[in-house]
C-alpha cells in the first residue's frame, strides 16, 4: 500500500468529502438543467449558463482561497468554505427565476472552492511527496465516480421531488461536513502556504509551470465541456434520454478508474512525461474523432458513447503525475499552484461551455467543435519546457 492513504484514513476521507461536494455542485444538478427554462423561464442557452456560472465562480474562489491559504490557517478556511457553500446552496433552492439562480450559482461556486485548493498541500503534508502521488491518484479515482454517480442520484431526486432537491441535499451535507471539520480540525495537519514574492504572476510567467497547467486544463476541460452539453444534445437534438447520458458517463468513468489505477505503473516503466504526452494526444484524437463523426452527419448516441471513453482514457493516462508535476513546478507555493491549475480547468470549461451554449440547438456538431478545439490546444501546449528536475 505504499503511496496509498492507509494511514490517516479519517483525515483523508474529510479531504475527499470536501472535494466531492464541490464537484457535486455541477454533476448533481446536471439532470435538472434541460427542464429549468420551463420552470424558471429563459431558454436552453440560459439554462447552460447555470453550469457555466458555477464554474466561473469556482475559478474566482480558487484564486481567493489560494491567496488566503498563504496567510491563514487552511483548516479554518476549509470549515468556513463548507459552511458558506451549504448556505448558498440552500439559497439556490429558493430561486424563483433563472437569472437569480445564475447569480447564486456564481457565488456558490466561489464559496465551495477551498477543498480543491488545499487538498494537494494537505496530502503532501500527510504522506510526503512520494506518498502524495499515490494519495492523489486514489483521490482522483474516488472523485471520478462523482460525474458518474451524482447525475444518476440527481435524476432520482428530480423524479422523486423536483429540481430543488439537489440543492437542498448539497446544503445539508456541506453544513454537516463544516461542523465535522471544525470538531476534528486537530486531525488535519496545520497548513499555511508559502507566501512567495510575485504570487500568481510568478507562476503565470513560468513557461514550465504553464506547460502542465494548460495541458491538464485542456485535457480535463475538453471532457467537461462535452459532459456539460451532452444532456441537452442527447435529449433535444438526438432523440435520446437522460438515461442514455448517464450510461455514457458511467462507461467513461469505468474506463477512467481502471486506467488511472494503472497509470502509476506505466509512468514508472515509460516515464511520466511520456504518459502525459500520450494521454493528452489520446484526448485530442477523441475530440477530433467526435467532430469528424458529427460533421459527417452522425446522429447515433451509441457511436458517440463509444467515442466518449477516449476523452476519459487520455485524462486517466496523464493522471496524478501531471497534476503533481504542476504542483512541484510551483516551487513550494502549493496552494497557489493548485489554485491556478484548477482555475485553468474551470476557466477553460466555463468559457468553452459559454461559447458552445448559443449554438447548442445545432446539436452534436457544435458541441464536438468546442470539445475538439480545446483538446487540440492542450496537445499544442506540450511544446512548452518540461520540468527537468522531476524524476520520471
Tab-separated table of C-alpha atoms in Angstrom:
chain	number	residue	atom	x	y	z
A	1	UNK	CA	0.000	0.000	0.000
A	2	UNK	CA	2.988	2.313	-0.442
A	3	UNK	CA	1.803	5.692	-1.612
A	4	UNK	CA	-1.752	4.926	-0.576
A	5	UNK	CA	-3.562	6.700	2.248
A	6	UNK	CA	-3.615	3.625	4.506
A	7	UNK	CA	-2.661	5.965	7.352
A	8	UNK	CA	-4.672	8.985	8.429
A	9	UNK	CA	-7.735	7.423	6.803
A	10	UNK	CA	-10.185	9.671	8.662
A	11	UNK	CA	-8.326	12.806	7.591
A	12	UNK	CA	-8.107	11.534	4.023
A	13	UNK	CA	-11.875	10.974	3.981
A	14	UNK	CA	-12.529	14.538	5.179
A	15	UNK	CA	-10.443	15.860	2.281
A	16	UNK	CA	-12.225	13.562	-0.166
A	17	UNK	CA	-15.692	14.569	1.023
A	18	UNK	CA	-14.865	18.265	0.749
A	19	UNK	CA	-13.689	17.959	-2.860
A	20	UNK	CA	-16.545	15.615	-3.834
A	21	UNK	CA	-19.196	18.034	-2.537
A	22	UNK	CA	-17.709	20.812	-4.677
A	23	UNK	CA	-17.768	18.552	-7.743
A	24	UNK	CA	-21.341	17.519	-6.991
A	25	UNK	CA	-22.358	21.163	-7.307
A	26	UNK	CA	-22.272	20.558	-11.057
A	27	UNK	CA	-22.980	16.866	-11.534
A	28	UNK	CA	-25.829	16.504	-9.051
A	29	UNK	CA	-27.638	19.440	-10.658
A	30	UNK	CA	-26.930	18.403	-14.261
A	31	UNK	CA	-30.099	16.301	-14.908
A	32	UNK	CA	-32.361	19.226	-13.949
A	33	UNK	CA	-30.774	21.717	-16.367
A	34	UNK	CA	-32.749	20.888	-19.564
A	35	UNK	CA	-36.036	21.392	-17.681
A	36	UNK	CA	-35.166	24.689	-15.978
A	37	UNK	CA	-36.488	27.021	-18.727
A	38	UNK	CA	-39.984	25.560	-18.351
A	39	UNK	CA	-39.873	26.150	-14.579
A	40	UNK	CA	-37.858	29.342	-14.080
A	41	UNK	CA	-38.115	30.965	-17.509
A	42	UNK	CA	-35.429	31.607	-20.091
A	43	UNK	CA	-34.245	29.269	-22.848
A	44	UNK	CA	-31.735	26.454	-23.352
A	45	UNK	CA	-28.674	28.737	-23.701
A	46	UNK	CA	-29.648	30.479	-20.433
A	47	UNK	CA	-30.037	27.100	-18.765
A	48	UNK	CA	-26.497	26.160	-19.826
A	49	UNK	CA	-25.289	29.329	-18.091
A	50	UNK	CA	-26.433	27.780	-14.793
A	51	UNK	CA	-23.498	25.399	-15.280
A	52	UNK	CA	-21.045	27.935	-16.692
A	53	UNK	CA	-21.651	30.473	-13.897
A	54	UNK	CA	-20.851	27.865	-11.250
A	55	UNK	CA	-17.507	27.033	-12.833
A	56	UNK	CA	-16.690	30.725	-13.335
A	57	UNK	CA	-17.463	31.404	-9.675
A	58	UNK	CA	-15.306	28.450	-8.674
A	59	UNK	CA	-12.395	29.975	-10.586
A	60	UNK	CA	-12.712	33.211	-8.594
A	61	UNK	CA	-12.972	31.288	-5.339
A	62	UNK	CA	-9.902	29.210	-6.132
A	63	UNK	CA	-7.758	32.310	-6.620
A	64	UNK	CA	-9.146	33.817	-3.426
A	65	UNK	CA	-8.521	30.741	-1.296
A	66	UNK	CA	-5.113	30.220	-2.904
A	67	UNK	CA	-4.078	33.675	-1.666
A	68	UNK	CA	-5.769	33.309	1.742
A	69	UNK	CA	-4.167	29.900	2.248
A	70	UNK	CA	-0.723	31.518	2.221
A	71	UNK	CA	-1.692	33.750	5.147
A	72	UNK	CA	-4.247	31.969	7.336
A	73	UNK	CA	-4.874	28.546	8.848
A	74	UNK	CA	-6.194	26.421	5.997
A	75	UNK	CA	-8.225	24.242	8.379
A	76	UNK	CA	-10.355	27.199	9.477
A	77	UNK	CA	-10.702	28.400	5.906
A	78	UNK	CA	-11.897	24.938	4.859
A	79	UNK	CA	-14.618	24.888	7.529
A	80	UNK	CA	-15.790	28.408	6.595
A	81	UNK	CA	-15.841	27.490	2.917
A	82	UNK	CA	-18.035	24.440	3.532
A	83	UNK	CA	-20.429	26.434	5.710
A	84	UNK	CA	-20.793	29.196	3.104
A	85	UNK	CA	-21.236	26.614	0.341
A	86	UNK	CA	-24.074	24.989	2.268
A	87	UNK	CA	-25.866	28.273	2.966
A	88	UNK	CA	-25.654	29.443	-0.656
A	89	UNK	CA	-26.852	26.026	-1.852
A	90	UNK	CA	-29.948	26.500	0.319
A	91	UNK	CA	-30.467	29.936	-1.240
A	92	UNK	CA	-30.234	28.415	-4.740
A	93	UNK	CA	-33.152	26.099	-3.976
A	94	UNK	CA	-35.305	29.156	-3.211
A	95	UNK	CA	-34.652	30.884	-6.561
A	96	UNK	CA	-37.734	31.966	-8.482
A	97	UNK	CA	-36.057	32.976	-11.748
A	98	UNK	CA	-33.237	31.602	-13.843
A	99	UNK	CA	-31.363	34.931	-13.649
A	100	UNK	CA	-31.272	34.797	-9.840
A	101	UNK	CA	-30.181	31.164	-9.973
A	102	UNK	CA	-27.316	32.002	-12.344
A	103	UNK	CA	-26.101	34.726	-9.966
A	104	UNK	CA	-26.350	32.492	-6.895
A	105	UNK	CA	-24.561	29.688	-8.717
A	106	UNK	CA	-21.595	32.007	-9.279
A	107	UNK	CA	-21.439	32.728	-5.539
A	108	UNK	CA	-21.973	29.047	-4.709
A	109	UNK	CA	-19.027	28.038	-6.884
A	110	UNK	CA	-16.767	30.633	-5.268
A	111	UNK	CA	-17.773	29.619	-1.741
A	112	UNK	CA	-17.026	25.918	-2.177
A	113	UNK	CA	-13.540	26.150	-3.680
A	114	UNK	CA	-11.310	25.778	-0.621
A	115	UNK	CA	-11.140	21.971	-0.513
A	116	UNK	CA	-9.789	21.714	-4.066
A	117	UNK	CA	-7.092	24.322	-3.333
A	118	UNK	CA	-5.901	22.868	-0.051
A	119	UNK	CA	-6.164	19.136	-0.829
A	120	UNK	CA	-2.799	18.732	-2.665
A	121	UNK	CA	-0.842	20.526	0.074
A	122	UNK	CA	-2.631	18.635	2.840
A	123	UNK	CA	-1.875	15.321	1.154
A	124	UNK	CA	1.805	16.237	0.700
A	125	UNK	CA	1.944	17.176	4.373
A	126	UNK	CA	0.321	13.907	5.432
A	127	UNK	CA	2.233	11.474	3.187
A	128	UNK	CA	5.287	13.259	1.787
A	129	UNK	CA	5.940	13.737	-1.939
A	130	UNK	CA	6.226	10.034	-2.755
A	131	UNK	CA	3.094	9.044	-0.855
A	132	UNK	CA	1.169	12.076	-2.049
A	133	UNK	CA	1.296	10.870	-5.658
A	134	UNK	CA	-0.496	7.659	-4.684
A	135	UNK	CA	-2.904	9.534	-2.427
A	136	UNK	CA	-3.772	11.976	-5.227
A	137	UNK	CA	-4.268	9.035	-7.551
A	138	UNK	CA	-6.748	7.455	-5.157
A	139	UNK	CA	-8.397	10.829	-4.588
A	140	UNK	CA	-8.780	11.246	-8.348
A	141	UNK	CA	-10.287	7.779	-8.688
A	142	UNK	CA	-12.845	8.496	-5.979
A	143	UNK	CA	-13.617	11.927	-7.414
A	144	UNK	CA	-14.111	10.388	-10.840
A	145	UNK	CA	-17.104	8.492	-9.503
A	146	UNK	CA	-18.892	11.783	-8.881
A	147	UNK	CA	-19.620	12.551	-12.566
A	148	UNK	CA	-20.979	9.008	-12.950
A	149	UNK	CA	-22.994	8.608	-9.757
A	150	UNK	CA	-24.073	12.183	-8.957
A	151	UNK	CA	-26.139	12.629	-12.172
A	152	UNK	CA	-27.796	9.271	-11.502
A	153	UNK	CA	-28.669	10.334	-7.970
A	154	UNK	CA	-29.665	13.778	-9.223
A	155	UNK	CA	-32.046	12.194	-11.737
A	156	UNK	CA	-33.568	10.097	-8.932
A	157	UNK	CA	-34.051	13.226	-6.803
A	158	UNK	CA	-35.551	15.072	-9.769
A	159	UNK	CA	-38.104	12.347	-10.396
A	160	UNK	CA	-38.920	11.818	-6.726
A	161	UNK	CA	-39.074	15.507	-5.735
A	162	UNK	CA	-38.156	18.419	-8.033
A	163	UNK	CA	-35.140	20.451	-9.201
A	164	UNK	CA	-34.681	21.994	-5.716
A	165	UNK	CA	-33.873	18.660	-4.059
A	166	UNK	CA	-30.277	18.564	-5.343
A	167	UNK	CA	-29.534	21.984	-3.855
A	168	UNK	CA	-31.182	21.055	-0.564
A	169	UNK	CA	-29.031	17.927	-0.319
A	170	UNK	CA	-25.849	19.908	-1.016
A	171	UNK	CA	-26.833	22.369	1.718
A	172	UNK	CA	-27.413	19.668	4.345
A	173	UNK	CA	-24.227	17.712	3.574
A	174	UNK	CA	-21.975	20.783	3.362
A	175	UNK	CA	-23.142	22.282	6.652
A	176	UNK	CA	-22.761	18.898	8.354
A	177	UNK	CA	-19.219	18.468	6.979
A	178	UNK	CA	-18.303	22.002	8.091
A	179	UNK	CA	-19.296	21.008	11.627
A	180	UNK	CA	-17.200	17.824	11.441
A	181	UNK	CA	-14.121	19.664	10.127
A	182	UNK	CA	-14.475	22.205	12.937
A	183	UNK	CA	-14.775	19.491	15.566
A	184	UNK	CA	-11.870	17.422	14.144
A	185	UNK	CA	-9.619	20.237	12.941
A	186	UNK	CA	-6.712	18.950	15.028
A	187	UNK	CA	-6.680	15.779	12.917
A	188	UNK	CA	-5.852	17.883	9.851
A	189	UNK	CA	-2.194	18.957	9.583
A	190	UNK	CA	-1.610	22.657	10.368
A	191	UNK	CA	-1.070	24.257	6.995
A	192	UNK	CA	-0.114	27.681	5.795
A	193	UNK	CA	1.208	28.091	2.279
A	194	UNK	CA	4.439	29.725	1.166
A	195	UNK	CA	3.889	33.435	0.586
A	196	UNK	CA	6.475	33.829	-2.175
A	197	UNK	CA	7.274	37.030	-3.985
A	198	UNK	CA	5.405	37.567	-7.230
A	199	UNK	CA	2.427	35.431	-6.203
A	200	UNK	CA	0.272	34.257	-9.073
A	201	UNK	CA	2.106	36.350	-11.653
A	202	UNK	CA	5.350	34.493	-10.954
A	203	UNK	CA	3.643	31.211	-11.795
A	204	UNK	CA	1.860	32.558	-14.871
A	205	UNK	CA	5.190	33.852	-16.216
A	206	UNK	CA	6.871	30.461	-15.703
A	207	UNK	CA	6.559	28.505	-19.001
A	208	UNK	CA	7.419	25.237	-17.260
A	209	UNK	CA	4.520	25.586	-14.817
A	210	UNK	CA	2.208	26.686	-17.628
A	211	UNK	CA	3.067	23.576	-19.660
A	212	UNK	CA	1.437	21.378	-17.042
A	213	UNK	CA	-1.327	23.791	-16.080
A	214	UNK	CA	-2.542	24.372	-19.646
A	215	UNK	CA	-2.227	20.788	-20.853
A	216	UNK	CA	-4.069	19.488	-17.792
A	217	UNK	CA	-6.745	22.177	-18.066
A	218	UNK	CA	-7.410	21.491	-21.741
A	219	UNK	CA	-7.454	17.708	-21.321
A	220	UNK	CA	-9.977	17.827	-18.490
A	221	UNK	CA	-11.744	20.907	-19.873
A	222	UNK	CA	-12.483	19.200	-23.200
A	223	UNK	CA	-14.063	16.304	-21.313
A	224	UNK	CA	-16.176	18.589	-19.118
A	225	UNK	CA	-17.357	20.780	-21.994
A	226	UNK	CA	-18.707	17.681	-23.680
A	227	UNK	CA	-20.288	16.388	-20.462
A	228	UNK	CA	-21.982	19.718	-19.724
A	229	UNK	CA	-23.558	19.914	-23.168
A	230	UNK	CA	-24.378	16.232	-23.665
A	231	UNK	CA	-27.681	16.102	-21.691
A	232	UNK	CA	-29.205	18.851	-23.837
A	233	UNK	CA	-27.778	17.469	-27.089
A	234	UNK	CA	-28.951	13.939	-26.294
A	235	UNK	CA	-32.464	14.859	-25.196
A	236	UNK	CA	-33.242	17.792	-27.505
A	237	UNK	CA	-31.440	17.123	-30.795
A	238	UNK	CA	-30.618	13.393	-30.885
A	239	UNK	CA	-33.851	11.867	-29.631
A	240	UNK	CA	-32.236	10.278	-26.585
A	241	UNK	CA	-32.918	10.365	-22.859
A	242	UNK	CA	-31.081	11.331	-19.700
A	243	UNK	CA	-30.600	7.617	-19.085
A	244	UNK	CA	-28.544	7.449	-22.304
A	245	UNK	CA	-26.348	10.242	-20.987
A	246	UNK	CA	-25.867	8.524	-17.635
A	247	UNK	CA	-24.928	5.227	-19.292
A	248	UNK	CA	-22.334	7.065	-21.383
A	249	UNK	CA	-20.983	8.766	-18.272
A	250	UNK	CA	-20.729	5.533	-16.288
A	251	UNK	CA	-18.920	3.812	-19.152
A	252	UNK	CA	-16.417	6.645	-19.452
A	253	UNK	CA	-15.802	6.746	-15.710
A	254	UNK	CA	-15.255	2.976	-15.636
A	255	UNK	CA	-12.528	3.412	-18.266
A	256	UNK	CA	-11.014	6.239	-16.231
A	257	UNK	CA	-10.859	4.305	-12.958
A	258	UNK	CA	-9.289	1.192	-14.489
A	259	UNK	CA	-6.674	3.098	-16.497
A	260	UNK	CA	-5.903	5.652	-13.773
A	261	UNK	CA	-5.025	2.832	-11.393
A	262	UNK	CA	-2.544	1.510	-13.971
A	263	UNK	CA	-1.051	4.899	-14.833
A	264	UNK	CA	1.406	4.891	-11.932
A	265	UNK	CA	2.988	1.612	-13.034
A	266	UNK	CA	3.021	2.776	-16.654
A	267	UNK	CA	4.694	6.018	-15.595
A	268	UNK	CA	7.423	4.129	-13.728
A	269	UNK	CA	8.080	1.984	-16.790
A	270	UNK	CA	7.849	4.511	-19.601
A	271	UNK	CA	8.304	7.827	-17.775
A	272	UNK	CA	5.789	10.361	-16.538
A	273	UNK	CA	6.437	12.767	-19.407
A	274	UNK	CA	5.732	10.027	-21.930
A	275	UNK	CA	2.419	9.213	-20.260
A	276	UNK	CA	1.471	12.904	-20.104
A	277	UNK	CA	2.153	13.252	-23.840
A	278	UNK	CA	0.314	10.047	-24.789
A	279	UNK	CA	-2.681	10.872	-22.610
A	280	UNK	CA	-3.003	14.396	-23.987
A	281	UNK	CA	-2.730	13.068	-27.549
A	282	UNK	CA	-5.444	10.447	-26.983
A	283	UNK	CA	-7.852	13.089	-25.669
A	284	UNK	CA	-7.142	15.267	-28.711
A	285	UNK	CA	-7.708	12.279	-31.005
A	286	UNK	CA	-11.024	11.570	-29.256
A	287	UNK	CA	-12.205	15.153	-29.723
A	288	UNK	CA	-11.243	15.187	-33.407
A	289	UNK	CA	-12.929	11.809	-33.979
A	290	UNK	CA	-16.115	13.095	-32.324
A	291	UNK	CA	-16.053	16.189	-34.553
A	292	UNK	CA	-15.434	14.136	-37.707
A	293	UNK	CA	-18.408	11.911	-36.893
A	294	UNK	CA	-20.647	14.913	-36.190
A	295	UNK	CA	-19.648	16.732	-39.400
A	296	UNK	CA	-20.327	13.548	-41.373
A	297	UNK	CA	-23.924	13.762	-40.163
A	298	UNK	CA	-23.686	11.091	-37.474
A	299	UNK	CA	-26.589	11.034	-35.019
A	300	UNK	CA	-26.169	7.719	-33.227
A	301	UNK	CA	-25.946	8.006	-29.453
A	302	UNK	CA	-24.267	4.589	-29.414
A	303	UNK	CA	-21.405	5.793	-31.616
A	304	UNK	CA	-20.966	8.934	-29.530
A	305	UNK	CA	-20.920	6.808	-26.373
A	306	UNK	CA	-18.272	4.554	-27.941
A	307	UNK	CA	-16.033	7.540	-28.780
A	308	UNK	CA	-16.508	9.254	-25.415
A	309	UNK	CA	-14.178	6.926	-23.402
A	310	UNK	CA	-11.231	8.220	-25.449
A	311	UNK	CA	-11.573	11.512	-23.564
A	312	UNK	CA	-11.560	9.657	-20.223
A	313	UNK	CA	-8.658	7.425	-21.243
A	314	UNK	CA	-6.436	10.356	-22.140
A	315	UNK	CA	-7.111	12.055	-18.824
A	316	UNK	CA	-6.500	8.828	-16.888
A	317	UNK	CA	-3.137	8.191	-18.530
A	318	UNK	CA	-1.732	11.608	-17.659
A	319	UNK	CA	-3.317	11.078	-14.253
A	320	UNK	CA	-1.980	12.302	-10.924
A	321	UNK	CA	1.575	12.609	-12.286
A	322	UNK	CA	0.612	15.544	-14.499
A	323	UNK	CA	-1.101	17.408	-11.693
A	324	UNK	CA	1.702	16.599	-9.259
A	325	UNK	CA	4.312	17.956	-11.666
A	326	UNK	CA	2.392	21.202	-11.875
A	327	UNK	CA	2.462	21.477	-8.075
A	328	UNK	CA	6.210	20.718	-7.994
A	329	UNK	CA	6.763	23.300	-10.738
A	330	UNK	CA	5.166	25.876	-8.408
A	331	UNK	CA	8.386	25.508	-6.350
A	332	UNK	CA	6.947	25.475	-2.845
A	333	UNK	CA	3.846	27.594	-3.405
A	334	UNK	CA	1.481	24.606	-3.299
A	335	UNK	CA	-1.784	26.454	-2.606
A	336	UNK	CA	-1.338	28.997	-5.386
A	337	UNK	CA	-0.039	26.315	-7.759
A	338	UNK	CA	-3.039	24.072	-7.137
A	339	UNK	CA	-5.382	27.053	-7.368
A	340	UNK	CA	-4.012	28.130	-10.748
A	341	UNK	CA	-4.197	24.626	-12.216
A	342	UNK	CA	-7.820	24.220	-11.174
A	343	UNK	CA	-8.646	27.797	-12.203
A	344	UNK	CA	-7.263	26.979	-15.634
A	345	UNK	CA	-9.508	23.903	-15.745
A	346	UNK	CA	-12.596	25.812	-14.697
A	347	UNK	CA	-11.993	28.823	-16.932
A	348	UNK	CA	-11.428	26.512	-19.878
A	349	UNK	CA	-14.637	24.671	-19.036
A	350	UNK	CA	-16.643	27.816	-18.314
A	351	UNK	CA	-15.541	29.708	-21.414
A	352	UNK	CA	-15.903	26.627	-23.582
A	353	UNK	CA	-19.397	25.890	-22.248
A	354	UNK	CA	-20.411	29.546	-22.671
A	355	UNK	CA	-19.043	29.599	-26.244
A	356	UNK	CA	-20.944	26.452	-27.195
A	357	UNK	CA	-24.186	27.494	-25.426
A	358	UNK	CA	-25.583	29.839	-28.145
A	359	UNK	CA	-25.190	27.034	-30.700
A	360	UNK	CA	-26.282	24.110	-28.518
A	361	UNK	CA	-29.524	23.844	-30.523
A	362	UNK	CA	-27.416	22.750	-33.516
A	363	UNK	CA	-26.625	19.587	-31.615
A	364	UNK	CA	-23.533	17.390	-31.820
A	365	UNK	CA	-21.567	19.421	-34.430
A	366	UNK	CA	-21.467	22.480	-32.147
A	367	UNK	CA	-20.596	20.500	-29.025
A	368	UNK	CA	-17.942	18.413	-30.774
A	369	UNK	CA	-16.321	21.529	-32.264
A	370	UNK	CA	-15.817	23.073	-28.831
A	371	UNK	CA	-14.512	19.788	-27.421
A	372	UNK	CA	-12.039	19.202	-30.258
A	373	UNK	CA	-10.620	22.746	-30.283
A	374	UNK	CA	-9.884	22.664	-26.552
A	375	UNK	CA	-8.384	19.162	-26.677
A	376	UNK	CA	-6.045	20.084	-29.548
A	377	UNK	CA	-4.974	23.242	-27.685
A	378	UNK	CA	-3.888	21.002	-24.803
A	379	UNK	CA	-1.702	18.972	-27.127
A	380	UNK	CA	-0.074	22.110	-28.545
A	381	UNK	CA	0.773	23.336	-25.020
A	382	UNK	CA	3.211	20.434	-24.614
A	383	UNK	CA	5.685	22.398	-26.740
A	384	UNK	CA	6.446	24.451	-23.593
A	385	UNK	CA	9.528	23.470	-21.497
A	386	UNK	CA	9.494	20.345	-19.338
A	387	UNK	CA	10.213	20.134	-15.619
A	388	UNK	CA	13.752	18.784	-15.781
A	389	UNK	CA	14.223	18.476	-12.013
A	390	UNK	CA	11.492	15.823	-11.612
A	391	UNK	CA	12.290	12.165	-11.990
A	392	UNK	CA	10.276	10.078	-14.360
